[in-house]
Coordinates of C-alpha atoms and ligand atoms in Angstrom, one line a residue:
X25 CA 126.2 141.7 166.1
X26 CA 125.9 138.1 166.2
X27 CA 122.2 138.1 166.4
X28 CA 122.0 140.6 163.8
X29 CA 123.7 138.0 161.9
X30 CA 121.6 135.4 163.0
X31 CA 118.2 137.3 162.3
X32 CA 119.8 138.5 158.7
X33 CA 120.5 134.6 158.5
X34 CA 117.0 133.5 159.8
X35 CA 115.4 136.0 157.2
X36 CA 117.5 134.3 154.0
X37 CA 115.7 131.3 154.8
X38 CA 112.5 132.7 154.1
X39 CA 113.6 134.4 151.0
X40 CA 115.2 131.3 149.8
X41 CA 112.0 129.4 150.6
X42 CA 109.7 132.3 149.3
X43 CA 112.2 132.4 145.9
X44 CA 111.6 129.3 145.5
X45 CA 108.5 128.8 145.0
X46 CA 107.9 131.7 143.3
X47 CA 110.3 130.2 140.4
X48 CA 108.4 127.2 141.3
X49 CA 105.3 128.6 139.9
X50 CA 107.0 130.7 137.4
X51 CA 108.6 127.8 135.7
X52 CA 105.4 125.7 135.5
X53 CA 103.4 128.8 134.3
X54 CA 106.3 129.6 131.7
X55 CA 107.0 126.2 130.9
X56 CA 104.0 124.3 131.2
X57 CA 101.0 126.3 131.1
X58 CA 101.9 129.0 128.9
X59 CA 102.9 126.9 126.2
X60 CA 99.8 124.6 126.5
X61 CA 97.7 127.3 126.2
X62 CA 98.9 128.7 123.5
X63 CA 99.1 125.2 121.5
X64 CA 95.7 125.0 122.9
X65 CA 94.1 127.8 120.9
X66 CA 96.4 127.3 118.3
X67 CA 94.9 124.1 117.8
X68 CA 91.9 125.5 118.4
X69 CA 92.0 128.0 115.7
X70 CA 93.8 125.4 113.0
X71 CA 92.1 122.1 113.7
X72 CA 88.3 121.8 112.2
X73 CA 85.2 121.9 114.8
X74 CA 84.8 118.1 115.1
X75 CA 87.5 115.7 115.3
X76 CA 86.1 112.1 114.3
X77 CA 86.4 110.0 117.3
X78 CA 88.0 106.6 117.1
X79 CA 85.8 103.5 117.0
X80 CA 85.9 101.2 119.6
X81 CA 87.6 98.6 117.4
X82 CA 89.9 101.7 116.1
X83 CA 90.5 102.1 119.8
X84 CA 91.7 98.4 120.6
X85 CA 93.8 98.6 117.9
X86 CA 96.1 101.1 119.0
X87 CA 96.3 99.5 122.3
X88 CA 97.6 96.5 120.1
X89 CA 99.9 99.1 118.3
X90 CA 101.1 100.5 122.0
X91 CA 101.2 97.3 123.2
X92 CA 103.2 95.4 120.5
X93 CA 105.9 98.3 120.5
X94 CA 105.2 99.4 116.9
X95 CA 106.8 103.3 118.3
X96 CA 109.7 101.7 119.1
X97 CA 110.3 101.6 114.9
X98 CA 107.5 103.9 113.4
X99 CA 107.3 107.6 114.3
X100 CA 103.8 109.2 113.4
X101 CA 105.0 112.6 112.9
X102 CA 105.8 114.1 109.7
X103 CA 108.9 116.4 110.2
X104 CA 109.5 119.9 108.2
X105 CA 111.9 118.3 106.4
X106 CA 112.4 117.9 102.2
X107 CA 113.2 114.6 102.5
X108 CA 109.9 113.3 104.9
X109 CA 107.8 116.2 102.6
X110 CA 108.7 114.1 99.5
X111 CA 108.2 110.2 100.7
X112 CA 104.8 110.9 103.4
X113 CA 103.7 114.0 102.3
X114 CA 102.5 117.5 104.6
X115 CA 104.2 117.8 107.8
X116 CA 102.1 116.6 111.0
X117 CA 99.8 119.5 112.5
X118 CA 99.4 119.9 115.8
X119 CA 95.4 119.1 115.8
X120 CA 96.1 116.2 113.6
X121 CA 97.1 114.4 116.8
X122 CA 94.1 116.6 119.6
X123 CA 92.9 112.9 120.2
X124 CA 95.7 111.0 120.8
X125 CA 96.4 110.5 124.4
X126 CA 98.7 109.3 125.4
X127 CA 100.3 110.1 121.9
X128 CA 102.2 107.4 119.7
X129 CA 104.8 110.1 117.6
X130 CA 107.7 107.7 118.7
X131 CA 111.1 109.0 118.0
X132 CA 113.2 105.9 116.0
X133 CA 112.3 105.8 112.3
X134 CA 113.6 102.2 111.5
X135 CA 110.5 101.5 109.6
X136 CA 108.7 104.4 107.5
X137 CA 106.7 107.3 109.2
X138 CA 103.3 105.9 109.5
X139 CA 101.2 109.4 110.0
X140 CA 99.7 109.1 106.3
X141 CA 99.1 104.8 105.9
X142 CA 95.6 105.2 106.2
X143 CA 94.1 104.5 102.7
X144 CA 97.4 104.2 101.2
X145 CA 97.8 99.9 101.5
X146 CA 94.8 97.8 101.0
X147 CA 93.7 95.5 104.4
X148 CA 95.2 92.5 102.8
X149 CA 98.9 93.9 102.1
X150 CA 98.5 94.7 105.8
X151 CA 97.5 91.0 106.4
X152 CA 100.0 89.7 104.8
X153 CA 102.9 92.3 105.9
X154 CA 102.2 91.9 109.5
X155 CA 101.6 88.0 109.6
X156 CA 104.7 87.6 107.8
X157 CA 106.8 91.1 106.5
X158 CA 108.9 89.2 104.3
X159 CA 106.4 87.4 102.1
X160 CA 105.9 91.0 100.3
X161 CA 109.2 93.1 101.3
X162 CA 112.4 90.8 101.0
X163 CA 114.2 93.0 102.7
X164 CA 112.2 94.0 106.1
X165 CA 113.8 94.0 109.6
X166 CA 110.0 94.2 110.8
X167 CA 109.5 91.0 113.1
X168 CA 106.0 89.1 112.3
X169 CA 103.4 89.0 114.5
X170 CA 101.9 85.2 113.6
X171 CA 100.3 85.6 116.8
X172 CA 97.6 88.1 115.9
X173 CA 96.5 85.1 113.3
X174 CA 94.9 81.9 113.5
X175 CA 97.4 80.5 111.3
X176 CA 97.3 81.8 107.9
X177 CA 97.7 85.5 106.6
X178 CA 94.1 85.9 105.1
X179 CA 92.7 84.5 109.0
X180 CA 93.7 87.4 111.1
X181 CA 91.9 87.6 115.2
X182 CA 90.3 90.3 116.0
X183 CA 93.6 91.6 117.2
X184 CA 94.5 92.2 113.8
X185 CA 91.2 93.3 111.9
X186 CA 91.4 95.9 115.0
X187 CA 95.5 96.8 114.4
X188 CA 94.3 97.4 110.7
X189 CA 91.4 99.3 111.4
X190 CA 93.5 101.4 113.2
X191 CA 96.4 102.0 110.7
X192 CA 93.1 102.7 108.9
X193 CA 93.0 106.0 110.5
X194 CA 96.4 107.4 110.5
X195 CA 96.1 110.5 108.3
X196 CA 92.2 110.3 108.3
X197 CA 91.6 113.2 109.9
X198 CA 93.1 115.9 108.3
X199 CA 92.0 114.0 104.8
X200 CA 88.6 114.3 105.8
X201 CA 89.1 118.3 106.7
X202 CA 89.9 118.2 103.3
X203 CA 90.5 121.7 101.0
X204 CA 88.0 123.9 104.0
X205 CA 90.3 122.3 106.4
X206 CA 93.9 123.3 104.8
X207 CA 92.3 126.7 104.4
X208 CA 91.4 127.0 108.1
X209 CA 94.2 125.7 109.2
X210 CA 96.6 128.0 106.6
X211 CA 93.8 131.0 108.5
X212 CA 94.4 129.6 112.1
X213 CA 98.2 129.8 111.7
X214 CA 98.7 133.3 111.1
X215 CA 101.9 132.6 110.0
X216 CA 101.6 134.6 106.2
X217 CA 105.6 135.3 106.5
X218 CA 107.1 132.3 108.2
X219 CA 108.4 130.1 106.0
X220 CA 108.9 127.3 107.7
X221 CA 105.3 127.0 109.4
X222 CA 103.7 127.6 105.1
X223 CA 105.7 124.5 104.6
X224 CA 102.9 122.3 106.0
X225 CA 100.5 123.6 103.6
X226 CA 100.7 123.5 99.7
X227 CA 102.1 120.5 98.8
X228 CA 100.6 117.1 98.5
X229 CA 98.8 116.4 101.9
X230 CA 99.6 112.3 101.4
X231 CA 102.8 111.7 99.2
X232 CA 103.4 107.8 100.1
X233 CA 105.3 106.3 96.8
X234 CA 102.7 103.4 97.1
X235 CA 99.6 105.1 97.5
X236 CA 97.3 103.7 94.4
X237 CA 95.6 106.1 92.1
X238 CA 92.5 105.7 89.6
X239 CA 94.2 108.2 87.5
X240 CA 95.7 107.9 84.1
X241 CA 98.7 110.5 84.6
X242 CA 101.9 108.2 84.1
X243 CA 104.4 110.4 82.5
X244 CA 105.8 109.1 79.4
X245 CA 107.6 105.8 79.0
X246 CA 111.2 105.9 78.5
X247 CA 112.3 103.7 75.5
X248 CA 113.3 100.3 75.8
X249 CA 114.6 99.2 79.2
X250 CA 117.7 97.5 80.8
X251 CA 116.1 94.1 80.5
X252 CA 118.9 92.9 82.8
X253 CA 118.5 95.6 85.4
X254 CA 115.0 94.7 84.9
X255 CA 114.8 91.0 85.8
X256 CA 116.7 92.3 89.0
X257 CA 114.2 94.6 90.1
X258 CA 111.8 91.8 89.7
X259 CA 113.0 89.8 91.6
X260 CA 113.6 92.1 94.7
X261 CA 110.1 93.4 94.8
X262 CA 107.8 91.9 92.3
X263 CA 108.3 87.8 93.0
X264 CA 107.3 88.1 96.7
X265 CA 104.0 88.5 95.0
X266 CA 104.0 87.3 91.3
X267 CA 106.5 84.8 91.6
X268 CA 109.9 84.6 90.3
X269 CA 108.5 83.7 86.8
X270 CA 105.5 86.0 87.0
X271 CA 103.0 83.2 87.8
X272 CA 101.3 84.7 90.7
X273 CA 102.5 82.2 93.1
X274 CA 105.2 84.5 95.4
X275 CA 105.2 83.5 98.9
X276 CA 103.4 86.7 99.6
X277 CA 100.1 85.7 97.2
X278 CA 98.1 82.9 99.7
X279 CA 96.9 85.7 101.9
X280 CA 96.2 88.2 98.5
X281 CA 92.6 88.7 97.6
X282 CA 92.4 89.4 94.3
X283 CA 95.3 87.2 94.1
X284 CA 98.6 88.7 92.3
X285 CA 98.1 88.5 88.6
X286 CA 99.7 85.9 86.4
X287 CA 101.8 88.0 84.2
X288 CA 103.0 85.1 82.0
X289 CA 99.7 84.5 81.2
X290 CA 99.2 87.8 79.6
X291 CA 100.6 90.5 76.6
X292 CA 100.4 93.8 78.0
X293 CA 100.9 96.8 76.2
X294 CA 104.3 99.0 77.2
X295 CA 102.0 101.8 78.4
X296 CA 99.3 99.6 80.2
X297 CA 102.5 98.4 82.7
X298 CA 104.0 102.0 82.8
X299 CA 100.6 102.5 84.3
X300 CA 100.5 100.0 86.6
X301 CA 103.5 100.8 88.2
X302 CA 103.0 104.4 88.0
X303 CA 99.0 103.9 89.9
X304 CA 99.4 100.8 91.3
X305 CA 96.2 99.0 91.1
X306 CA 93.7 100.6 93.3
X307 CA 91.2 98.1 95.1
X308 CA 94.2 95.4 95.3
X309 CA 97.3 95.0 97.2
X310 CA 99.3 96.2 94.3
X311 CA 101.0 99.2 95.0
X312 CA 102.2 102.4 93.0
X313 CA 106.0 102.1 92.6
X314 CA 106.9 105.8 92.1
X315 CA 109.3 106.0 93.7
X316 CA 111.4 104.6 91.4
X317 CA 113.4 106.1 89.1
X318 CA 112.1 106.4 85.3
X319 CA 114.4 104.6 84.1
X320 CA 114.0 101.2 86.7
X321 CA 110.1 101.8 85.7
X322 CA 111.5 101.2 82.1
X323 CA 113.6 98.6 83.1
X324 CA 110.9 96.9 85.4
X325 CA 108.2 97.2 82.3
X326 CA 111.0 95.2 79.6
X327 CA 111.1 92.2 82.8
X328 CA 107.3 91.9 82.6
X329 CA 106.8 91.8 78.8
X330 CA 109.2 89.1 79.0
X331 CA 108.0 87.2 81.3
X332 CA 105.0 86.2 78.7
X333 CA 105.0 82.3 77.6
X334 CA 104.0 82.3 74.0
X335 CA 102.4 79.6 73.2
X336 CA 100.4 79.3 69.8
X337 CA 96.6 80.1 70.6
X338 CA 93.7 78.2 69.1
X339 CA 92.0 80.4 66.1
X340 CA 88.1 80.1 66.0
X341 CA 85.9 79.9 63.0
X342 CA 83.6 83.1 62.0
X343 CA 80.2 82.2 63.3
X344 CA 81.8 81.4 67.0
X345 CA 83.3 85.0 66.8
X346 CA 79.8 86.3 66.4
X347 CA 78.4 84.2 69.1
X348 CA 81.6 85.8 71.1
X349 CA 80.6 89.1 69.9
X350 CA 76.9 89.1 70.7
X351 CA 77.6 87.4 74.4
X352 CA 80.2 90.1 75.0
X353 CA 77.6 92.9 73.9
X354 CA 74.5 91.4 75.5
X355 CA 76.6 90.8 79.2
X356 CA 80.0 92.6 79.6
X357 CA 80.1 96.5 78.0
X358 CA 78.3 97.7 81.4
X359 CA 81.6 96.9 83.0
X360 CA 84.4 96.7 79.9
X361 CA 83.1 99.4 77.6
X362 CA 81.7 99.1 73.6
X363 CA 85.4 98.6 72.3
X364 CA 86.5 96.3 75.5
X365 CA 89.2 99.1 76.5
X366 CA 87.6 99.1 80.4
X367 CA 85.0 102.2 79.5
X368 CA 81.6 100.9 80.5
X369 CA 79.3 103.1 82.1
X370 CA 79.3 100.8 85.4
X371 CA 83.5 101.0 85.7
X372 CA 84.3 104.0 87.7
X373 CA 81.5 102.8 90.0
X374 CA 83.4 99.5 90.8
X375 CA 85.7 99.3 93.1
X376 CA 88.5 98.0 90.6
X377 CA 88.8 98.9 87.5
X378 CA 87.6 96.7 84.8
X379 CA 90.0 95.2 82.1
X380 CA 91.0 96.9 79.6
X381 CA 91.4 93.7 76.1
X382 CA 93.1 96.9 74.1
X383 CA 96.4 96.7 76.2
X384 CA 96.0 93.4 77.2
X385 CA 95.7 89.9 76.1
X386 CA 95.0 86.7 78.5
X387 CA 96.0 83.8 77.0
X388 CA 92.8 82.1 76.2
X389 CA 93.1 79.9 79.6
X390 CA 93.2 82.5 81.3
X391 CA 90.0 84.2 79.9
X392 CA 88.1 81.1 80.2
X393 CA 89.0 80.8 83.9
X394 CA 87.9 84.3 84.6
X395 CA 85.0 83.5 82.9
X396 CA 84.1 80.6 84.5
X397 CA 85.4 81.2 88.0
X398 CA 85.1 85.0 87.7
X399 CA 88.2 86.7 89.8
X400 CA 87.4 86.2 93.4
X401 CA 87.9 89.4 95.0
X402 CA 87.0 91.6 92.2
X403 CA 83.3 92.4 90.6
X404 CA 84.4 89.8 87.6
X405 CA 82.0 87.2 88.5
X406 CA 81.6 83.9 87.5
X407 CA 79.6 83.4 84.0
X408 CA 78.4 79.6 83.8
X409 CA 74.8 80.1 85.0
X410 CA 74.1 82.9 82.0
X411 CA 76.3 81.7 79.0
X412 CA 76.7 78.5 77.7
X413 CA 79.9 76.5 77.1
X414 CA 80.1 77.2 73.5
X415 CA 79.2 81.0 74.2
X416 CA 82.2 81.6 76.6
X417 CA 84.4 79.9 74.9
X418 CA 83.6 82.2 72.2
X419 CA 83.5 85.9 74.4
X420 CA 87.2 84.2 76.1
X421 CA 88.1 84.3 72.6
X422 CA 87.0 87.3 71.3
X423 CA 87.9 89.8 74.2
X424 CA 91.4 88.4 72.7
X425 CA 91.0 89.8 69.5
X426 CA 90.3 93.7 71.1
X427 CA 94.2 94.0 71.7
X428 CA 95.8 96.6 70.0
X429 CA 92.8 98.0 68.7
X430 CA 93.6 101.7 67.7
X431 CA 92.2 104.7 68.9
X432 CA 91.4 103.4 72.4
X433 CA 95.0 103.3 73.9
X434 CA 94.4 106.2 76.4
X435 CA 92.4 103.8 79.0
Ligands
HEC527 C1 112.0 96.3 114.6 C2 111.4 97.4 114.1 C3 109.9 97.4 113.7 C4 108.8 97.1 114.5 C5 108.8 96.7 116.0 C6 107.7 97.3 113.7 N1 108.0 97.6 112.4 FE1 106.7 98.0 110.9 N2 108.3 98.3 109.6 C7 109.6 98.2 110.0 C8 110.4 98.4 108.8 C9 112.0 98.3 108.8 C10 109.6 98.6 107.7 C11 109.9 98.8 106.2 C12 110.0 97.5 105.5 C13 108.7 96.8 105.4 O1 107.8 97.4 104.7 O2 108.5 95.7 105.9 C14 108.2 98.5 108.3 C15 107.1 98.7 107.6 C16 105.8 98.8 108.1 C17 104.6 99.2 107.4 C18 104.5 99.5 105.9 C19 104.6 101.0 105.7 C20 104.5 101.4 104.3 O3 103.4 101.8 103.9 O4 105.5 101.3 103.6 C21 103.6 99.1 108.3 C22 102.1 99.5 108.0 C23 104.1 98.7 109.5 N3 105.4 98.6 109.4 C24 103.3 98.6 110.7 C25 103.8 98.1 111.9 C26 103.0 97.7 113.0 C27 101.5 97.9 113.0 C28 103.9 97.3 114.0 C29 103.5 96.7 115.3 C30 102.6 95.7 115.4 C31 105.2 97.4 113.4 N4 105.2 97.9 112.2 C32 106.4 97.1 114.2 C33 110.1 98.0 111.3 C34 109.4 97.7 112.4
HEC528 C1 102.0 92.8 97.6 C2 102.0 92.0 96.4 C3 102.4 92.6 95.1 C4 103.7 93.1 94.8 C5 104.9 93.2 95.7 C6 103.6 93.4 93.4 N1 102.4 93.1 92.9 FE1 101.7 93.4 91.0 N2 99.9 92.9 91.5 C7 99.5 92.4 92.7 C8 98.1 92.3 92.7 C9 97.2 91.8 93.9 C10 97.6 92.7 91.5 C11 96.2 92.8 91.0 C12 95.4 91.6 90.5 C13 94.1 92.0 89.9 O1 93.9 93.1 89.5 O2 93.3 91.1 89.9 C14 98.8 93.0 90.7 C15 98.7 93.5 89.4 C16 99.8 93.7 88.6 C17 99.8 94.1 87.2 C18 98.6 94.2 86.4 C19 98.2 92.9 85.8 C20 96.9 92.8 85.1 O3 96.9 91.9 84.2 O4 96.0 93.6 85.3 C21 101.1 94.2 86.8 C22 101.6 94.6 85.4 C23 101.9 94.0 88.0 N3 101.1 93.7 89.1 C24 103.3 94.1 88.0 C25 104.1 94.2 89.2 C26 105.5 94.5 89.2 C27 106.3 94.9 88.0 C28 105.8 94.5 90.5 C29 107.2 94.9 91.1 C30 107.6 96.2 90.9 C31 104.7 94.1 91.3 N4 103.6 93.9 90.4 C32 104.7 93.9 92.7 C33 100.3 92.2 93.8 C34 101.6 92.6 93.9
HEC529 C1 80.5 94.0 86.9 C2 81.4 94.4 85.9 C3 81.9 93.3 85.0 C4 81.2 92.6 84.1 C5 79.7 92.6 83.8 C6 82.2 91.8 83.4 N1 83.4 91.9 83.9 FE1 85.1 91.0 83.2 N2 86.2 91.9 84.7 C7 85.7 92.9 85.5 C8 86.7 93.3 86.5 C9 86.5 94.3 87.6 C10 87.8 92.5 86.1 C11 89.1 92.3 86.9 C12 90.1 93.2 86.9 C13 91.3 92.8 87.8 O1 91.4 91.7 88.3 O2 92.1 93.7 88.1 C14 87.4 91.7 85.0 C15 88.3 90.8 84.4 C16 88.0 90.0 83.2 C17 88.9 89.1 82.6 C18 90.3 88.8 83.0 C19 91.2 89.8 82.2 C20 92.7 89.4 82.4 O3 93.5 90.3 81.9 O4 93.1 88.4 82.9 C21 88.2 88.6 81.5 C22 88.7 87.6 80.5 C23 86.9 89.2 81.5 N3 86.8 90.0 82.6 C24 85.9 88.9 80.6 C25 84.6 89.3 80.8 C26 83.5 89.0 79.9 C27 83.7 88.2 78.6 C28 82.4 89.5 80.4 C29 81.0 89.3 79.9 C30 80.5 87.9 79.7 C31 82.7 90.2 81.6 N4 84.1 90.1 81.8 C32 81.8 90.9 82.3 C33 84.4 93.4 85.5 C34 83.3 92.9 84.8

């Protein structure tokens, strides 16, 4: 009996042991190489043939980004959620991130998502945001990394060109896959009836608030704003740029190239601000502000009409209004159009717009400086070696007298 026992004991080893491993393997088949597999060809089947590769200075920057602990705050994963649909756009595919080993999703979301910030800030908001995050959002728990700069927001090390080159590529991928690629990967998914997989698909693939636009769609302006409301919206997110009187000197403008725009120097048109706050102002650090309310947009568009300084402007006699016409014909409608309203056939070549004289009016200061420094940063170049003094005095003056002209308020 006993060593029945004993043998009946001896045996439950083994099965034990044999158990074991069998649920061993089981487990790791079940929960490890099943499910890679079939991620694997469903990745397959929804990602396109080539994924672009990153570039080795792509590549050191996300060691920076690993290194400097940006996951502990950013997540790069877009969830199924309304809420991250509406700020960031489609929810993250899996083939989005094939090539990213070992992955950076993170899991707090102190700062923003950051899977769609390729293409949506220019390189020197980045600058300036990371060498001092402050100096453009007043509010921002983000710590600065000074340290990735030789001093100055507009000197970044390599560290930084390669950090930004980087954050360049966060979204690139399925952007570039573009409409073939949503329809392959709506194909791959095989998912006609599920709801909740269809909600990655359909909407807009890159929904970030401050993404900047060439378009002209601004929904119409709402009458008259808060003026007070206004001035306080300015001042939380305008006058780290433009200053808290619209000059362009904010604390976040040394590292800015173009520079912020001095907004008391100029009359703008209702709709031309709408627009700019609506688009941003693509090429520039500006941003898009849509993500605003229609009527803060209101608000914010009576606090920069006000911000204007009138002063009385010198009137010029006839004949200098025809030299200012002729020099403006012979040298600028390429870029500003016939009628000055930002037209020309060169404009949607350039990488920022031109300016359109019919909704807005530099003081003439300010014309003659552009003239005769150009805008650093934008394809306004300097005119002193083609015009004379007297000639761009004159085409300062007469871009001036384009404002308001009718029939041209749609650019
Ligand atoms: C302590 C948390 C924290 C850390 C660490 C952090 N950030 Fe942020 N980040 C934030 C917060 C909060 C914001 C939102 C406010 C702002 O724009 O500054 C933000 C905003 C941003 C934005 C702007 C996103 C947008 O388009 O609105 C970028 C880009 C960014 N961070 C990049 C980085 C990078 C790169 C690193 C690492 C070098 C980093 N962050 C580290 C908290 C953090
Ligand atoms: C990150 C810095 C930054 C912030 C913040 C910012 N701006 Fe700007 N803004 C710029 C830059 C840069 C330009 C473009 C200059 C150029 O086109 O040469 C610009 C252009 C503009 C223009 C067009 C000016 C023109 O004459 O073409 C308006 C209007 C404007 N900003 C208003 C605002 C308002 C209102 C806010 C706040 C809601 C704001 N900006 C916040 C940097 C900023
Ligand atoms: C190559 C294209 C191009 C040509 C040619 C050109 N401009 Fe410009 N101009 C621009 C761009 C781009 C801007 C800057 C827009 C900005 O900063 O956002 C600009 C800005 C300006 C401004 C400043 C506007 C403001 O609101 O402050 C003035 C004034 C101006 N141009 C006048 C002229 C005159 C006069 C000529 C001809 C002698 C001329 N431009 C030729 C592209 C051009």
């Amino acid at each position: 009996m006993s060593s029945g026992h004993g043998r009946v004991l001896g045996m439950s080893y083994l099965v034990a042991s044999v158990a074991g491993v069998v649920f061993f393997v089981l487990s790791v088949a079940l929960l490890g190489y099943w499910p890679k597999r079939v991620l694997d060809e469903q990745t397959r089947a929804m990602g396109p043939e080539y994924v672009l590769e990153l570039t080795p200075s792509e590549r050191r920057g996300r060691a920076v980004y690993s290194r400097e602990g940006c996951a502990y705050c950013h997540t790069q994963q877009i969830r199924y959620l309304a809420s991250d649909r509406a700020r960031f756009g489609a929810p993250t595919l899996a083939w989005e991130t094939r090539l990213d080993y070992p992955h950076l999703w993170g899991t707090r979301r102190i700062g923003p998502d950051l899977s769609r910030e390729g293409g949506t800030r220019s390189d020197d908001w980045h600058y300036t945001h990371l060498f001092s995050p402050r100096a453009v959002v007043p509010q921002s728990v983000m710590p600065a990394y000074e340290r990735l700069f030789d001093d100055a927001p507009d000197r970044p090390r390599q560290q930084a060109r390669d950090l930004v080159a980087y954050l360049n590529t966060l979204g690139r991928a399925r952007e570039l896959a573009g409409p073939e690629g949503e329809a392959r990967a709506e194909a791959g998914c095989q998912c006609p009836d599920d709801e909740l997989a269809n909600m990655a698909f359909g909407g807009e693939l890159n929904a970030h608030p401050a993404r900047t636009r060439r378009t002209h769609d601004t929904p119409p302006l709402l009458p008259a704003g808060d003026l007070a409301r206004g001035r306080q919206l300015f001042a939380a997110h305008c006058a780290t740029c433009h200053g808290p009187t619209g000059g362009g000197d904010g604390p976040g403008a040394t590292g800015l190239l173009p520079a912020p725009m001095n907004l008391a120097e100029h009359q703008y048109a209702p709709a031309r601000v709408a627009d700019v706050l609506w688009n941003g102002v693509a090429g520039t650090a500006m941003p898009a502000w849509r993500d605003h309310s229609p009527d803060d947009r209101a608000a914010l568009v009576s606090a920069v009409l006000a911000l204007e300084s009138t002063r009385l402007e010198p009137s010029l006699p006839d004949n200098l209004m025809e030299l200012g016409q002729r020099a403006f014909r012979a040298n600028c409608v390429q870029c500003h159009g016939e009628r000055g309203d930002g037209s020309g056939s060169a404009a949607a070549e350039l990488p920022i717009a031109p300016t359109s004289f019919v909704r807005q009016r530099p003081t003439l200061s300010a014309a003659l400086r552009a003239l005769r420094g150009g805008i650093p940063g934008t394809p306004m170049a300097p005119w002193t070696t083609r015009l004379s003094d007297a000639e761009l005095v004159a085409a300062a003056q007469y871009v001036r007298t384009l404002y308001g002209a009718p029939g041209a308020e749609s650019r």
